[in-house]
PDB file of C-alpha atoms in Angstrom:
ATOM      1  CA  MET A  13       0.098  -0.312  -0.051  1.00 57.00           C
ATOM      2  CA  VAL A  14       1.193   3.571  -0.641  1.00 60.00           C
ATOM      3  CA  MET A  15       1.919   5.627   2.249  1.00 63.00           C
ATOM      4  CA  ILE A  16       0.945   9.477   2.585  1.00 66.00           C
ATOM      5  CA  SER A  17       4.242  11.069   3.767  1.00 63.00           C
ATOM      6  CA  ASP A  18       4.317  12.109   7.609  1.00 66.00           C
ATOM      7  CA  THR A  19       4.563  15.981   6.706  1.00 68.00           C
ATOM      8  CA  PHE A  20       1.490  15.709   4.344  1.00 71.00           C
ATOM      9  CA  CYS A  21      -0.362  13.796   7.180  1.00 79.00           C
ATOM     10  CA  GLY A  22       0.650  16.056   9.842  1.00 87.00           C
ATOM     11  CA  GLU A  23      -0.500  18.884   7.857  1.00 89.00           C
ATOM     12  CA  LEU A  24      -3.830  17.125   7.168  1.00 92.00           C
ATOM     13  CA  GLU A  25      -4.345  16.374  10.806  1.00 93.00           C
ATOM     14  CA  THR A  26      -3.431  20.140  11.775  1.00 92.00           C
ATOM     15  CA  ARG A  27      -6.756  21.141   9.180  1.00 91.00           C
ATOM     16  CA  LEU A  28      -8.885  18.670  10.780  1.00 93.00           C
ATOM     17  CA  GLY A  29      -7.858  19.440  14.145  1.00 93.00           C
ATOM     18  CA  HIS A  30      -7.301  15.856  15.076  1.00 95.00           C
ATOM     19  CA  HIS A  31      -3.882  13.682  15.577  1.00 94.00           C
ATOM     20  CA  PHE A  32      -4.279  10.140  14.779  1.00 94.00           C
ATOM     21  CA  ALA A  33      -3.350   7.582  16.881  1.00 95.00           C
ATOM     22  CA  ASN A  34      -3.514   5.119  14.152  1.00 93.00           C
ATOM     23  CA  SER A  35      -2.238   6.719  10.932  1.00 90.00           C
ATOM     24  CA  ALA A  36      -2.883   3.817   8.859  1.00 90.00           C
ATOM     25  CA  LEU A  37      -6.733   4.828   9.208  1.00 93.00           C
ATOM     26  CA  LEU A  38      -5.906   8.200   7.587  1.00 94.00           C
ATOM     27  CA  ASN A  39      -3.622   6.529   4.753  1.00 92.00           C
ATOM     28  CA  GLU A  40      -6.552   4.242   4.166  1.00 93.00           C
ATOM     29  CA  ALA A  41      -9.308   7.121   3.919  1.00 95.00           C
ATOM     30  CA  LEU A  42      -6.961   9.235   1.297  1.00 94.00           C
ATOM     31  CA  THR A  43      -6.158   6.024  -1.174  1.00 93.00           C
ATOM     32  CA  HIS A  44      -8.530   5.926  -3.518  1.00 93.00           C
ATOM     33  CA  SER A  45      -9.283   2.228  -5.756  1.00 90.00           C
ATOM     34  CA  SER A  46      -7.162   3.750  -8.807  1.00 88.00           C
ATOM     35  CA  VAL A  47      -4.444   2.824  -7.273  1.00 86.00           C
ATOM     36  CA  ALA A  48      -2.788  -0.470  -8.224  1.00 60.00           C
ATOM     37  CA  GLU A  49      -2.028  -1.721  -4.679  1.00 62.00           C
ATOM     38  CA  ALA A  50      -5.286  -0.990  -3.196  1.00 54.00           C
ATOM     39  CA  ALA A  51      -6.811  -3.680  -5.134  1.00 57.00           C
ATOM     40  CA  ARG A  52      -7.761  -5.542  -1.989  1.00 65.00           C
ATOM     41  CA  PRO A  53     -10.574  -4.693  -0.340  1.00 60.00           C
ATOM     42  CA  GLY A  54      -9.516  -2.572   2.721  1.00 64.00           C
ATOM     43  CA  GLU A  55      -6.725  -0.945   0.984  1.00 79.00           C
ATOM     44  CA  ASP A  56      -8.706   1.927  -0.174  1.00 88.00           C
ATOM     45  CA  PHE A  57     -11.133   4.282   0.990  1.00 92.00           C
ATOM     46  CA  GLU A  58     -14.576   2.366  -0.151  1.00 92.00           C
ATOM     47  CA  ARG A  59     -15.172   0.889   2.914  1.00 94.00           C
ATOM     48  CA  LEU A  60     -14.688   3.444   5.411  1.00 96.00           C
ATOM     49  CA  GLU A  61     -16.660   5.815   2.873  1.00 96.00           C
ATOM     50  CA  PHE A  62     -19.451   3.362   3.833  1.00 97.00           C
ATOM     51  CA  LEU A  63     -19.137   4.049   7.360  1.00 98.00           C
ATOM     52  CA  GLY A  64     -18.375   7.878   7.323  1.00 98.00           C
ATOM     53  CA  ASP A  65     -21.897   8.164   4.946  1.00 97.00           C
ATOM     54  CA  ARG A  66     -23.436   6.622   8.172  1.00 98.00           C
ATOM     55  CA  VAL A  67     -21.262   8.659  10.898  1.00 98.00           C
ATOM     56  CA  LEU A  68     -22.159  11.855   9.339  1.00 98.00           C
ATOM     57  CA  GLY A  69     -25.515  11.118   8.764  1.00 97.00           C
ATOM     58  CA  LEU A  70     -26.010  10.396  12.281  1.00 98.00           C
ATOM     59  CA  VAL A  71     -24.311  13.459  13.607  1.00 97.00           C
ATOM     60  CA  VAL A  72     -26.118  15.986  11.377  1.00 98.00           C
ATOM     61  CA  ALA A  73     -29.491  14.136  12.153  1.00 98.00           C
ATOM     62  CA  ASP A  74     -28.668  14.483  15.888  1.00 98.00           C
ATOM     63  CA  LEU A  75     -27.490  18.211  15.359  1.00 98.00           C
ATOM     64  CA  LEU A  76     -30.882  18.650  13.415  1.00 98.00           C
ATOM     65  CA  MET A  77     -33.004  17.567  15.735  1.00 98.00           C
ATOM     66  CA  GLU A  78     -31.377  19.784  18.698  1.00 98.00           C
ATOM     67  CA  ARG A  79     -31.289  22.974  16.463  1.00 98.00           C
ATOM     68  CA  PHE A  80     -34.861  22.284  15.061  1.00 98.00           C
ATOM     69  CA  PRO A  81     -37.225  21.057  17.739  1.00 97.00           C
ATOM     70  CA  ASP A  82     -40.312  21.765  15.938  1.00 97.00           C
ATOM     71  CA  ASP A  83     -39.641  20.271  12.928  1.00 98.00           C
ATOM     72  CA  ASN A  84     -41.411  17.177  11.772  1.00 98.00           C
ATOM     73  CA  GLU A  85     -39.783  14.336  10.227  1.00 97.00           C
ATOM     74  CA  GLY A  86     -40.330  15.352   6.904  1.00 97.00           C
ATOM     75  CA  ASP A  87     -38.708  18.790   7.397  1.00 97.00           C
ATOM     76  CA  LEU A  88     -35.467  17.351   9.391  1.00 98.00           C
ATOM     77  CA  SER A  89     -35.478  14.927   6.258  1.00 97.00           C
ATOM     78  CA  ARG A  90     -34.905  17.657   3.733  1.00 97.00           C
ATOM     79  CA  ARG A  91     -32.618  19.476   5.528  1.00 97.00           C
ATOM     80  CA  LEU A  92     -30.537  16.386   6.256  1.00 97.00           C
ATOM     81  CA  VAL A  93     -30.149  15.796   2.512  1.00 96.00           C
ATOM     82  CA  ALA A  94     -29.468  18.782   1.513  1.00 95.00           C
ATOM     83  CA  LEU A  95     -26.561  18.967   4.307  1.00 94.00           C
ATOM     84  CA  VAL A  96     -25.209  15.592   3.336  1.00 96.00           C
ATOM     85  CA  ARG A  97     -25.550  15.316  -0.424  1.00 95.00           C
ATOM     86  CA  GLY A  98     -22.380  14.919  -2.442  1.00 94.00           C
ATOM     87  CA  GLU A  99     -22.494  18.493  -3.745  1.00 95.00           C
ATOM     88  CA  ALA A 100     -22.102  19.812  -0.117  1.00 95.00           C
ATOM     89  CA  LEU A 101     -19.647  17.400   0.791  1.00 97.00           C
ATOM     90  CA  SER A 102     -17.779  18.234  -2.367  1.00 97.00           C
ATOM     91  CA  LYS A 103     -17.548  21.739  -1.757  1.00 97.00           C
ATOM     92  CA  ILE A 104     -16.266  21.029   1.918  1.00 96.00           C
ATOM     93  CA  ALA A 105     -13.457  18.891   0.712  1.00 97.00           C
ATOM     94  CA  LYS A 106     -12.496  21.316  -1.850  1.00 97.00           C
ATOM     95  CA  ASP A 107     -12.756  24.206   0.368  1.00 96.00           C
ATOM     96  CA  MET A 108     -10.191  22.124   2.878  1.00 94.00           C
ATOM     97  CA  ASP A 109      -8.118  21.499  -0.335  1.00 95.00           C
ATOM     98  CA  LEU A 110      -8.354  17.483   0.349  1.00 96.00           C
ATOM     99  CA  GLY A 111      -7.622  16.746  -2.994  1.00 96.00           C
ATOM    100  CA  ARG A 112      -4.122  17.503  -2.637  1.00 94.00           C
ATOM    101  CA  PHE A 113      -4.032  14.817  -0.206  1.00 95.00           C
ATOM    102  CA  LEU A 114      -5.264  11.942  -1.921  1.00 94.00           C
ATOM    103  CA  ILE A 115      -3.330   9.214  -3.307  1.00 92.00           C
ATOM    104  CA  LEU A 116      -4.673   8.412  -6.640  1.00 92.00           C
ATOM    105  CA  SER A 117      -3.302   6.522  -9.637  1.00 90.00           C
ATOM    106  CA  GLN A 118      -1.367   8.602 -12.239  1.00 91.00           C
ATOM    107  CA  GLY A 119      -4.418   7.977 -14.770  1.00 92.00           C
ATOM    108  CA  GLU A 120      -6.455   9.302 -12.137  1.00 93.00           C
ATOM    109  CA  VAL A 121      -4.888  12.203 -11.576  1.00 95.00           C
ATOM    110  CA  ASP A 122      -4.527  12.919 -15.319  1.00 95.00           C
ATOM    111  CA  GLN A 123      -8.176  12.862 -15.873  1.00 95.00           C
ATOM    112  CA  GLY A 124      -8.482  15.621 -12.963  1.00 94.00           C
ATOM    113  CA  GLY A 125      -9.149  13.443  -9.848  1.00 94.00           C
ATOM    114  CA  ARG A 126      -7.834  15.435  -7.315  1.00 96.00           C
ATOM    115  CA  ASP A 127     -10.735  17.859  -8.545  1.00 96.00           C
ATOM    116  CA  HIS A 128     -13.512  15.287  -9.249  1.00 97.00           C
ATOM    117  CA  PRO A 129     -16.747  15.808  -7.306  1.00 97.00           C
ATOM    118  CA  SER A 130     -17.342  12.250  -6.375  1.00 96.00           C
ATOM    119  CA  ILE A 131     -14.013  11.307  -5.488  1.00 97.00           C
ATOM    120  CA  LEU A 132     -13.746  14.632  -3.001  1.00 98.00           C
ATOM    121  CA  ALA A 133     -17.345  13.680  -1.835  1.00 98.00           C
ATOM    122  CA  ASP A 134     -16.638  10.036  -1.204  1.00 97.00           C
ATOM    123  CA  SER A 135     -13.235  10.531   0.268  1.00 97.00           C
ATOM    124  CA  LEU A 136     -14.373  13.217   2.552  1.00 98.00           C
ATOM    125  CA  GLU A 137     -17.100  10.752   3.959  1.00 98.00           C
ATOM    126  CA  ALA A 138     -13.847   8.184   4.309  1.00 97.00           C
ATOM    127  CA  VAL A 139     -12.082  10.445   6.482  1.00 98.00           C
ATOM    128  CA  ILE A 140     -14.782  10.971   8.694  1.00 98.00           C
ATOM    129  CA  ALA A 141     -15.280   7.473   9.336  1.00 98.00           C
ATOM    130  CA  ALA A 142     -11.296   7.606   9.919  1.00 97.00           C
ATOM    131  CA  LEU A 143     -11.963  10.200  12.480  1.00 97.00           C
ATOM    132  CA  TYR A 144     -14.837   8.408  14.006  1.00 98.00           C
ATOM    133  CA  LEU A 145     -12.667   5.124  14.397  1.00 98.00           C
ATOM    134  CA  ASP A 146      -9.390   6.969  15.732  1.00 97.00           C
ATOM    135  CA  GLY A 147     -11.173   9.290  18.203  1.00 93.00           C
ATOM    136  CA  GLY A 148     -15.037   8.237  18.449  1.00 88.00           C
ATOM    137  CA  LEU A 149     -17.504  10.718  18.283  1.00 80.00           C
TER     138      LEU A 149
END
């Protein structure tokens, strides 16, 4: 598996406000499936993306219920969807320059993968899962 450098890792940890006890989690969260060495399950961010989507949904749903105590389920659901949809996540990832930290194949880099909205959104969900697994809620 390709590993992110300690300097790069430290820079991203500073941006995230979290120092990883298990840096392999962060590395996995940043590794795209296009990387040849990541052909085996668990060596790219797809499984973490799955978990991160659920963690994000839970945390946002909890905050919405607290912030909007009079909203019904339908209103809360609409708010949730707007906040956790791919476009919103991609914008957040772009704002934090997450694409710069991604481990991608050269082919994916050449095709603009560092700025691709779905890759950015998916990798952000993976980073959220890594934060959850390393530090809890």
